Coordinates of C-alpha atoms and ligand atoms in Angstrom, one line a residue:
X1 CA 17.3 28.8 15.9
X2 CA 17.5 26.5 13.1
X3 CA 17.5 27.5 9.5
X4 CA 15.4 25.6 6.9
X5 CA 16.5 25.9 3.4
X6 CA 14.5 24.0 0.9
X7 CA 15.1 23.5 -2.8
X8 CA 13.1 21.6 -5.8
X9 CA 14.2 21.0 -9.0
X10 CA 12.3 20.0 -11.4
X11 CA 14.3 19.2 -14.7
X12 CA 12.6 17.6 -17.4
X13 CA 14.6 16.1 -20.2
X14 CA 13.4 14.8 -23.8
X15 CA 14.5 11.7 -24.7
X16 CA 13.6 9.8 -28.0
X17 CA 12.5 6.9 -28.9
X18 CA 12.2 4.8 -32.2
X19 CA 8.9 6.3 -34.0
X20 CA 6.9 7.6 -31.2
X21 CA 8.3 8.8 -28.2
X22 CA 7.8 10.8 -24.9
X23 CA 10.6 10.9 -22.0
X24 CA 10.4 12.8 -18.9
X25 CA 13.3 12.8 -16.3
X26 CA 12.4 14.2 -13.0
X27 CA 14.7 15.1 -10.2
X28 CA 13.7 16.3 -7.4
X29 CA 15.8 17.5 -4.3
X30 CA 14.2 18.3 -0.9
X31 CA 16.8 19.4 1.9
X32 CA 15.7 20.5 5.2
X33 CA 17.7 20.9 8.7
X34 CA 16.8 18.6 10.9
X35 CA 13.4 18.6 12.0
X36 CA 13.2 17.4 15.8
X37 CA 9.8 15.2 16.0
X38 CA 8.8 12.4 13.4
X39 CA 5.7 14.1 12.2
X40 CA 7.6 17.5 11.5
X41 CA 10.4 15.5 9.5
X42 CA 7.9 13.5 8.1
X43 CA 6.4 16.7 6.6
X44 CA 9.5 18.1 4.9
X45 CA 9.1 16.0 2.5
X46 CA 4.8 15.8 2.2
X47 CA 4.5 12.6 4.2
X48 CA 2.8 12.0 7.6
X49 CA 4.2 10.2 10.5
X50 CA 1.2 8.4 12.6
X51 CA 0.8 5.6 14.9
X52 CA -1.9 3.5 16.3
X53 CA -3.9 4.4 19.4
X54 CA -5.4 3.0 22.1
X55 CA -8.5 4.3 23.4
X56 CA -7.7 3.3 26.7
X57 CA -4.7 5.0 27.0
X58 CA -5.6 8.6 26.2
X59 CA -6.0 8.8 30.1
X60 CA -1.9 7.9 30.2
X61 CA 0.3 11.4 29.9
X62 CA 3.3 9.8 29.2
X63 CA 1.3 8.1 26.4
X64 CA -0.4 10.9 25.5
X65 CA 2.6 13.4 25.6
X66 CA 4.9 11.6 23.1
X67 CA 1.6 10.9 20.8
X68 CA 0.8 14.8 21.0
X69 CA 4.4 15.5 20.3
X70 CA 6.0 13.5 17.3
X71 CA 3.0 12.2 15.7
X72 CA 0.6 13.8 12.9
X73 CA -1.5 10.5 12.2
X74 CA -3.6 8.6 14.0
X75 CA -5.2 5.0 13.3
X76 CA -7.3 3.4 15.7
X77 CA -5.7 0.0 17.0
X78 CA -9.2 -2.2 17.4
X79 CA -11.9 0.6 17.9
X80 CA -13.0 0.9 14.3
X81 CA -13.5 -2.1 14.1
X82 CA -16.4 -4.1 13.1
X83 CA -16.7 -5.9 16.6
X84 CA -16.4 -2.9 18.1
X85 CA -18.5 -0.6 15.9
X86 CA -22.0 -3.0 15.2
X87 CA -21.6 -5.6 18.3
X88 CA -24.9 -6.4 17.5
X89 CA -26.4 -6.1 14.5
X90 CA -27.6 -2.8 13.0
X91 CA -26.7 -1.7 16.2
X92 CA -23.7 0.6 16.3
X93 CA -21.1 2.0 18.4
X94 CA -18.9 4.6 18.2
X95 CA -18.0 6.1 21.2
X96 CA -14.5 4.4 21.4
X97 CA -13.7 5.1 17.7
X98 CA -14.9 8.6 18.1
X99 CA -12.7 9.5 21.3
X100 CA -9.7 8.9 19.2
X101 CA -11.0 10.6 16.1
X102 CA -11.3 13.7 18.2
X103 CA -8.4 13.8 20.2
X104 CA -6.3 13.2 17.2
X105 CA -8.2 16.1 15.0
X106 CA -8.2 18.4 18.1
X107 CA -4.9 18.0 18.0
X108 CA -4.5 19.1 14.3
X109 CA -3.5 15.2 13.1
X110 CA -5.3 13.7 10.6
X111 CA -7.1 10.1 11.0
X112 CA -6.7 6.8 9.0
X113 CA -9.8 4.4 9.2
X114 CA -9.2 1.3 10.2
X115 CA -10.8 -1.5 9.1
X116 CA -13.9 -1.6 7.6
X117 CA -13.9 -5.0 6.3
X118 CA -11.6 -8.0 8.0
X119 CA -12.3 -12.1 8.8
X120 CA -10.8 -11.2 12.4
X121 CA -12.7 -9.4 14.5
X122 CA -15.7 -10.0 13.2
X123 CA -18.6 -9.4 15.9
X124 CA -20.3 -13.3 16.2
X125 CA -23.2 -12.6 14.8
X126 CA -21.4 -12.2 11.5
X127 CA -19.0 -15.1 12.3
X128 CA -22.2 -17.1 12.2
X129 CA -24.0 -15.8 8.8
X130 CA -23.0 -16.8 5.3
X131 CA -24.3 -16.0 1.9
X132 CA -26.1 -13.3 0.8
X133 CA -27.4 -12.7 3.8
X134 CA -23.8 -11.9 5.2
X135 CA -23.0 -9.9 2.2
X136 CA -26.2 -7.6 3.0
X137 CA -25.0 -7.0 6.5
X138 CA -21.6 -6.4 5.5
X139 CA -22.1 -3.9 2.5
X140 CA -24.6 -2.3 5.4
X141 CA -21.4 -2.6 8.0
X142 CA -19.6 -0.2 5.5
X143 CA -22.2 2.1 4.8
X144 CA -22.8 3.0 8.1
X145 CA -19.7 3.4 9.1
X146 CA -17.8 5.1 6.3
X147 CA -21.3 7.3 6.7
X148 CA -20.8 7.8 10.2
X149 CA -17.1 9.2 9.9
X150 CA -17.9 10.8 6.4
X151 CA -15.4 13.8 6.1
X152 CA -13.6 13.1 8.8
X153 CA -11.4 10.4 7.5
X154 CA -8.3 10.4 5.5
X155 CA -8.2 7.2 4.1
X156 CA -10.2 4.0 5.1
X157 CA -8.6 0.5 5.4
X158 CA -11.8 -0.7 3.2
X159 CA -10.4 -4.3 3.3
X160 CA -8.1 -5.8 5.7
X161 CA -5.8 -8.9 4.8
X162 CA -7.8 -11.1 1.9
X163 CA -5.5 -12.7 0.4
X164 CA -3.9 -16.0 1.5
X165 CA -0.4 -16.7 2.7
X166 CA 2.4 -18.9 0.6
X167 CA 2.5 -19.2 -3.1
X168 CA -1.2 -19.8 -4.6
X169 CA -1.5 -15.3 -4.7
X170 CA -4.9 -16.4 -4.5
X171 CA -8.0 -15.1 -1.9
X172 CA -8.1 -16.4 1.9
X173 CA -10.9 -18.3 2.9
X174 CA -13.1 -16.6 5.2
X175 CA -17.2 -16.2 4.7
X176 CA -16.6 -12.6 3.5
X177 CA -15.0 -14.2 0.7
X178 CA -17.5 -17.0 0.3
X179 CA -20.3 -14.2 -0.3
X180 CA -18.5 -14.0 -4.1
X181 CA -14.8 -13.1 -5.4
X182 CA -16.7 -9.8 -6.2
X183 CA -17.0 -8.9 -2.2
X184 CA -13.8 -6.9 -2.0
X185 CA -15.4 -4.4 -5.1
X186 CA -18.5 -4.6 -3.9
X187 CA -17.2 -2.9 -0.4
X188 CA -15.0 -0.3 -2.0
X189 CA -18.1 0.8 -4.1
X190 CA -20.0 1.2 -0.7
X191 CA -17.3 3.2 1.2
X192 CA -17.1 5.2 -2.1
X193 CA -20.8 6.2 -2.3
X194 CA -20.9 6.5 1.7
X195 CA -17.3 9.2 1.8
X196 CA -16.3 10.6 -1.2
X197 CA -13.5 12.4 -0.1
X198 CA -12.0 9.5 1.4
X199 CA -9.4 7.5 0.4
X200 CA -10.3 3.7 0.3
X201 CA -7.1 1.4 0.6
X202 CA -6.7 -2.2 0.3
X203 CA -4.5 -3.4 3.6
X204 CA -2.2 -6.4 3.8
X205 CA 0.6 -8.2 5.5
X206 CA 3.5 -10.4 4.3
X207 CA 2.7 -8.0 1.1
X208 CA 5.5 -5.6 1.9
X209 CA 8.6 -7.5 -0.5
X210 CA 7.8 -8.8 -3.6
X211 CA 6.3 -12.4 -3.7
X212 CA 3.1 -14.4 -4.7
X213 CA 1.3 -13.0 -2.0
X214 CA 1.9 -9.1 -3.3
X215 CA 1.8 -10.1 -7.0
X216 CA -2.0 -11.6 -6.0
X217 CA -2.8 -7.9 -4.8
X218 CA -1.2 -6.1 -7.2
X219 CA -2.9 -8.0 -9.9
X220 CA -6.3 -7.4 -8.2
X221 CA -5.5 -3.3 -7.8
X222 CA -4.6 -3.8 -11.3
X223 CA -8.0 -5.3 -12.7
X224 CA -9.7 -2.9 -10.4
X225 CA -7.8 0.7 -11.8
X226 CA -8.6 -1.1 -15.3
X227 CA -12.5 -1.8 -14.6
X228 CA -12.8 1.8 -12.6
X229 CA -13.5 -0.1 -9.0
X230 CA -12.8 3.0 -6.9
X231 CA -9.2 2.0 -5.3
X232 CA -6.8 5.0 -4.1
X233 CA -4.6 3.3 -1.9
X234 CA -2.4 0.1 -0.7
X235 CA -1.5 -0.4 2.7
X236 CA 1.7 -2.6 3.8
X237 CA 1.5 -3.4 7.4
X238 CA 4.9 -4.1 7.4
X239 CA 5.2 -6.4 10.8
X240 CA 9.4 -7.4 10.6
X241 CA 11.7 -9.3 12.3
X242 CA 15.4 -7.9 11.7
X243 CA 15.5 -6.3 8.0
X244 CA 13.1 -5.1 5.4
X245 CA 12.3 -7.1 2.1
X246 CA 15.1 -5.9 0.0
X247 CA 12.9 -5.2 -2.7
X248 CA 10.5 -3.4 -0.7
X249 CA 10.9 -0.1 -2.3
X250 CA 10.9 -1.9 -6.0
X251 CA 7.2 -3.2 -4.6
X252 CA 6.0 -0.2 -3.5
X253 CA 7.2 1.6 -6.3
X254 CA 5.1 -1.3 -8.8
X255 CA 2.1 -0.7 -7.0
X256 CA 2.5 3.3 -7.2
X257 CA 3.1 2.8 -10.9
X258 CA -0.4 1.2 -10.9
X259 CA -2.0 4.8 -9.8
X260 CA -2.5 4.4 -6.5
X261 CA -0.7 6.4 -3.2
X262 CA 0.9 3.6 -1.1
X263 CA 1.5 4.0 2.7
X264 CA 3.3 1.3 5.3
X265 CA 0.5 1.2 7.3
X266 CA 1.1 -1.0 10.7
X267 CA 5.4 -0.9 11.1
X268 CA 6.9 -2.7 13.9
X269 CA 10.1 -4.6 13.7
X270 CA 11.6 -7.0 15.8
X271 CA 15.4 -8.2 16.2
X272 CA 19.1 -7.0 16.9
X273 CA 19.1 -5.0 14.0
X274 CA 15.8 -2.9 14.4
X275 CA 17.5 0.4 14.0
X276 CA 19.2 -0.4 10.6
X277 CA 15.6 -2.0 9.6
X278 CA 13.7 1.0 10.2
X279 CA 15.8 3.1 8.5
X280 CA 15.7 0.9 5.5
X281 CA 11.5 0.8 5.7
X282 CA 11.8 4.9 6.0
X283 CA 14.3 5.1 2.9
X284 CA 12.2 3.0 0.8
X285 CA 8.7 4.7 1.4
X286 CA 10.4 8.4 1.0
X287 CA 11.8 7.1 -2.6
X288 CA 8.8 6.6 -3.8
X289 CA 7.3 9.4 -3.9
X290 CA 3.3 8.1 -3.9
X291 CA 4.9 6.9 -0.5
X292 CA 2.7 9.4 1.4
X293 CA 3.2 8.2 4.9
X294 CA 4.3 5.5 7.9
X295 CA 2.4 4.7 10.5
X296 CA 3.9 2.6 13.4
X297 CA 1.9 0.1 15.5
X298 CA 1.7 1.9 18.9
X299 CA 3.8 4.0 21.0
X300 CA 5.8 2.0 23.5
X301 CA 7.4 -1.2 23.1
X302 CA 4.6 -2.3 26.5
X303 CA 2.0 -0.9 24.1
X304 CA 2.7 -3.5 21.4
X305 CA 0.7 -6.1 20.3
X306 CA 4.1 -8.0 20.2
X307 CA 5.3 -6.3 23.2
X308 CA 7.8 -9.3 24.4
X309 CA 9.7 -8.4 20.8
X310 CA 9.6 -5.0 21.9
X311 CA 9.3 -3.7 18.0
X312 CA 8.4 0.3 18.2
X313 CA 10.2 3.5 18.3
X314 CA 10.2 4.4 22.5
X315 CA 10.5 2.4 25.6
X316 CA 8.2 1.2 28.5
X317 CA 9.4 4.1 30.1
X318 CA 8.4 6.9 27.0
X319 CA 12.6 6.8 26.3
X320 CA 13.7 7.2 22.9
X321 CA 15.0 4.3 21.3
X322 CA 18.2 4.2 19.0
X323 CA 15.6 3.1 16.2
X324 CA 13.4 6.2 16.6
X325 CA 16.7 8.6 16.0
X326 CA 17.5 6.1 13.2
X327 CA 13.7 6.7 11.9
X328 CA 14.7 10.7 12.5
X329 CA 17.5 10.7 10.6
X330 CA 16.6 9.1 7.6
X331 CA 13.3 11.9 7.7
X332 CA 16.0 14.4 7.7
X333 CA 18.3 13.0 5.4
X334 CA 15.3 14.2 2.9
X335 CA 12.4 12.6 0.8
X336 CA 14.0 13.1 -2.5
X337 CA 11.9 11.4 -4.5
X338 CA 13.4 9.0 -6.9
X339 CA 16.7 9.9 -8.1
X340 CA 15.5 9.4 -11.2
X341 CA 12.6 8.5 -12.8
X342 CA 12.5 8.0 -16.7
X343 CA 9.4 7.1 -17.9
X344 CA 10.1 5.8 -21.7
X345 CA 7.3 4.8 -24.2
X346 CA 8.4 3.1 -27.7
X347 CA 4.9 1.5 -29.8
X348 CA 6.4 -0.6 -32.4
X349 CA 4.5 0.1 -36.0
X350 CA 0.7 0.2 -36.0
X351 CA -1.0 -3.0 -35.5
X352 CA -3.4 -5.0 -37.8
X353 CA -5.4 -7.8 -37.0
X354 CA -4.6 -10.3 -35.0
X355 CA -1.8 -7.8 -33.8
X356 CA 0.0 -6.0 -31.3
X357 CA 1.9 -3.2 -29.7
X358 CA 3.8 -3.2 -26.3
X359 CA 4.6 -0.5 -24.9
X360 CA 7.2 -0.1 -21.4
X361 CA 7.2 2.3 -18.0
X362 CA 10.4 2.1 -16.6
X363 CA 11.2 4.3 -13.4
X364 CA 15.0 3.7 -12.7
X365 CA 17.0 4.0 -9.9
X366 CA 20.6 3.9 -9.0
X367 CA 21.2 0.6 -8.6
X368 CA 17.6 -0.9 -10.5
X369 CA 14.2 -0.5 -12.1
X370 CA 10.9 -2.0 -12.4
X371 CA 9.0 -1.9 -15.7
X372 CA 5.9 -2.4 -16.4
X373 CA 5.0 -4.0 -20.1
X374 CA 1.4 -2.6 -21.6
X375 CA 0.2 -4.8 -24.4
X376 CA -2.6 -3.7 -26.7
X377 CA -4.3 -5.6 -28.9
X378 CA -4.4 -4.6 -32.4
X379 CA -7.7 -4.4 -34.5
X380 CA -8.8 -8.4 -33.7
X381 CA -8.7 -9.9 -30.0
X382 CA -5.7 -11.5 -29.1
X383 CA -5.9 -15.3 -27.7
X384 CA -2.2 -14.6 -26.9
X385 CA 0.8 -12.5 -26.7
X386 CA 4.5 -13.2 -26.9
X387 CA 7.0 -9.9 -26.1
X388 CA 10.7 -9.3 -26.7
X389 CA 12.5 -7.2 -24.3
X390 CA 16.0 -6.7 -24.7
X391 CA 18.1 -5.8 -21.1
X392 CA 21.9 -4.8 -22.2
X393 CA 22.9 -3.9 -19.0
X394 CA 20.9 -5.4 -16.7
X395 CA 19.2 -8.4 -15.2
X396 CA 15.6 -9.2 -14.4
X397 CA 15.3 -10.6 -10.5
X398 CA 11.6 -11.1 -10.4
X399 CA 8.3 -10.9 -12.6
X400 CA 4.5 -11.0 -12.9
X401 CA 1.7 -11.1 -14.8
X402 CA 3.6 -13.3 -17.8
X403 CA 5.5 -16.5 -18.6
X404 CA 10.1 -15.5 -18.8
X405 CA 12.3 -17.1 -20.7
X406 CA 15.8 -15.6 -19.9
X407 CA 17.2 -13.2 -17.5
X408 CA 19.2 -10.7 -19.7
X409 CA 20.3 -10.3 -23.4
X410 CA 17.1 -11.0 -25.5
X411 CA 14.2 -11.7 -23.0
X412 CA 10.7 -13.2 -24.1
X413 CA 7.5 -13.0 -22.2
X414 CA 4.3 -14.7 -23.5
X415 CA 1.0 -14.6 -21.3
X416 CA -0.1 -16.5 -18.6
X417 CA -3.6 -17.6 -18.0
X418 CA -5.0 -15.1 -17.4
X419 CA -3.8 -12.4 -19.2
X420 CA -4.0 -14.0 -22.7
X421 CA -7.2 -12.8 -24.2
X422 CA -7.3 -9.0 -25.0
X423 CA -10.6 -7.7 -26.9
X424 CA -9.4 -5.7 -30.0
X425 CA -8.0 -2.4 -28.9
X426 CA -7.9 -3.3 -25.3
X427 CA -4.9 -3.8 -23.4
X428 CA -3.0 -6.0 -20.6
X429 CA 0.0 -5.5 -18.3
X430 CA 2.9 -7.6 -16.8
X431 CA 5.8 -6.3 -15.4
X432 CA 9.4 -6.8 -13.9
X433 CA 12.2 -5.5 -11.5
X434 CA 16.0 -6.0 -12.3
X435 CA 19.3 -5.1 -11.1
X436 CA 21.4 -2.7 -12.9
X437 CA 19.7 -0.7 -16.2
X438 CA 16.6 -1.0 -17.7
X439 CA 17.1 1.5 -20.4
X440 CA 16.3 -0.1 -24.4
X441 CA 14.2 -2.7 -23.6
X442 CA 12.6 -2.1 -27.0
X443 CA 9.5 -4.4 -26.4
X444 CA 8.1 -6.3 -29.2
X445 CA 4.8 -8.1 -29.7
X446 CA 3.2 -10.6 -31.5
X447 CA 0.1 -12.6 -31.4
X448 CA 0.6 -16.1 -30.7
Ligands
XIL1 C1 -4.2 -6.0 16.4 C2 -4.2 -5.1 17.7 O1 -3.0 -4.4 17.8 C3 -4.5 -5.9 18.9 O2 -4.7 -5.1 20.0 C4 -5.7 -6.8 18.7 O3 -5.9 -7.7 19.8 C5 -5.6 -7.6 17.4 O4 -5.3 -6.8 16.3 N1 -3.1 -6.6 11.5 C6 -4.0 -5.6 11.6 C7 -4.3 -5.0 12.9 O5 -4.6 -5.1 10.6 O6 -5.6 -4.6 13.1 C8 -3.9 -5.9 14.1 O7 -4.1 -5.2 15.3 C9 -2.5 -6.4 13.9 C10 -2.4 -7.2 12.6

């Protein structure tokens, strides 16, 4: 019999800061001996371990065994979907979607809805309608849907892939997003009146490093958290070839530091060096720790979408591959949470008008840090903002939300387009990830 011995510590530590000051440090250690299936190692630490399903399979044992056995989520591959739940429209159909819903919660796993809102799979009667005739049918897509499975879901994939590949971080083209730049809201409002309790994500690819593409959707979860748009969640699909973005736990931990749970939502990963990639993917979501779960995309390498690349965890045959006991190991090796996070707020003096304050979040880890810049606006608007960050020991790899000048030493920031005008008393964000320490950064601000 194996022993389980489990220990948190939570140590919080005052540190100060110019006038005003507040400083937590958190550490938090999680030990466990080794679980022996991904959902129970998954668990030591508060996370889930799920895959996607295939209705058609649930008549496979083999299939059916290994899902039974190591996994404790369950998304539907293409049976949520909207071609597959209104094929004709107002005219719904869930028999499909509902199989795997209930042999997943018969099974005691939990279900994440998948996807109310996408430009593939769309049934062709909504390929062929525009306008506001297509947004009707689509807010109506949701609300029967997310009505249909209220309760029952633990968090939806509201909208699936919106935002365009290469450098614009701007909004695909698709008629969903020719109904108005508001459609994405407008369909996380709907799943939020139709199912309260559950969580409504925002679902992406190519989003999992950080680059214009993630920047565009961190930007948007951004302006929704500030405007109250109901947005819990972030989904990274996380389809690889060989490695993981290095900075994939520096993007997941921006997003989290937005207020919002984060998942990898769709893993697969092709290449030589699939073992050491997984592992990397499972260390980054378990050091953040609104990480709350991985999901892979299928079962068996033949049940792959990509199945030539043969990117998942077993074999044709139900074997284990040396990635899953990479996967397993990392579980076990623990969820502790950051290292450490320090989360340090200096307000330079009070502003007047025309004025400013800027305030940072830094959560630091061994080897870097992301920060995230607030800047309010002092008794007038601002037209714009210039900030001085100062980075003794360290080195800035990679920012949003504002204009740099510098890498280390005495940084400046001043607004980009965007960003610029803050109504008196309001505030604006922009943020950055470096290598080595981000402690002092003593922002500054003044309208410009
Ligand atoms: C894929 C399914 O795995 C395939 O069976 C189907 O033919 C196409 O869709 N991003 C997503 C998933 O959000 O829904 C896609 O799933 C893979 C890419």
């Amino acid at each position: 019999m194996k022993l389980t011995s489990r220990s948190v510590s939570l140590v919080p530590i005052v540190s100060t800061v110019a006038a005003a000051a507040l400083g937590a440090t958190l550490v938090v250690t999680a030990t466990a001996n080794a679980a022996t299936t991904l959902g129970a190692a998954a668990a030591q630490s508060g996370r889930y371990y799920g895959t996607a399903v295939a209705a058609g399979k649930l008549g496979d044992s083999t299939y059916v065994n290994i899902l039974n056995t190591e996994f404790n989520m369950v998304t539907a591959e293409n049976e949520m979907k909207w071609d597959a739940t209104e094929p004709n429209r107002g005219q719904f159909t869930y028999s499909s979607g509902d199989r795997i819903l209930n042999q997943a919660v018969s099974n005691g796993k939990r279900v994440r809805g998948h996807a109310l809102l996408w430009h593939q799979q769309e049934p062709g009667w909504a390929q062929r309608m525009e306008g506001s005739d297509l947004r009707q049918a689509m807010l109506n897509h949701v609300t029967q849907v997310a009505t249909h499975y209220r309760g029952k879901i633990y968090a939806w994939d509201v909208v699936n892939e919106a935002f365009a590949d290469g450098g614009s971080g701007g909004r695909r083209d698709s008629n969903l997003q020719r109904t108005g730049n508001d459609w994405i809201e407008a369909a996380f409002r709907a799943a939020r009146a139709a199912d309260p309790a559950a969580k409504l994500c925002y679902n992406d690819y190519n989003t999992d490093g950080i680059n214009a593409k993630s920047t565009g959707v961190y930007n948007m979860v951004r302006d929704f958290k500030s405007r109250g748009v109901p947005i819990d969640c972030v989904g990274f699909q996380a389809h690889l070839t060989n490695n993981a973005p290095s900075d994939m736990r520096a993007n997941l931990q921006r997003f989290a530091d937005l207020g919002v749970d984060v998942q990898i939502t769709e893993l697969d990963i092709a290449g030589a060096n699939q073992a050491n990639a997984y592992a990397a993917v499972t260390k980054a979501c378990l050091a953040v720790t609104r990480c709350t779960g991985i999901t892979v995309w299928g079962i068996r390498d033949t049940d792959s979408w990509r199945r030539g690349e043969n990117p998942l965890l077993f074999t044709g045959s139900g074997a284990k591959k040396p990635a899953y006991n990479a996967v397993l190991d990392a579980l076990n090796a623990g969820g502790p949470g950051p290292t450490t996070t320090t989360t340090t707020t200096t307000t330079s003096n009070d502003p007047g008008p025309g004025d400013c304050t800027a305030s940072v979040s830094l959560n630091q880890w061994g080897e870097g840090f992301v920060a995230t810049v607030k800047v309010t606006a002092g008794s007038s608007a601002l037209r714009g903002w210039r900030v001085t960050t100062t980075l003794s020991n360290g080195t800035v790899t990679n920012s949003w939300g504002a204009n740099r000048s510098g890498t280390s030493g005495t940084v400046n920031w001043t607004n980009v387009d965007y960003n610029g005008s803050v109504p008196a008393g309001q505030s604006t964000e922009f943020g950055f990830q470096g290598a080595g320490s981000g402690s002092g950064l003593n922002p500054t601000c003044a309208a410009s």
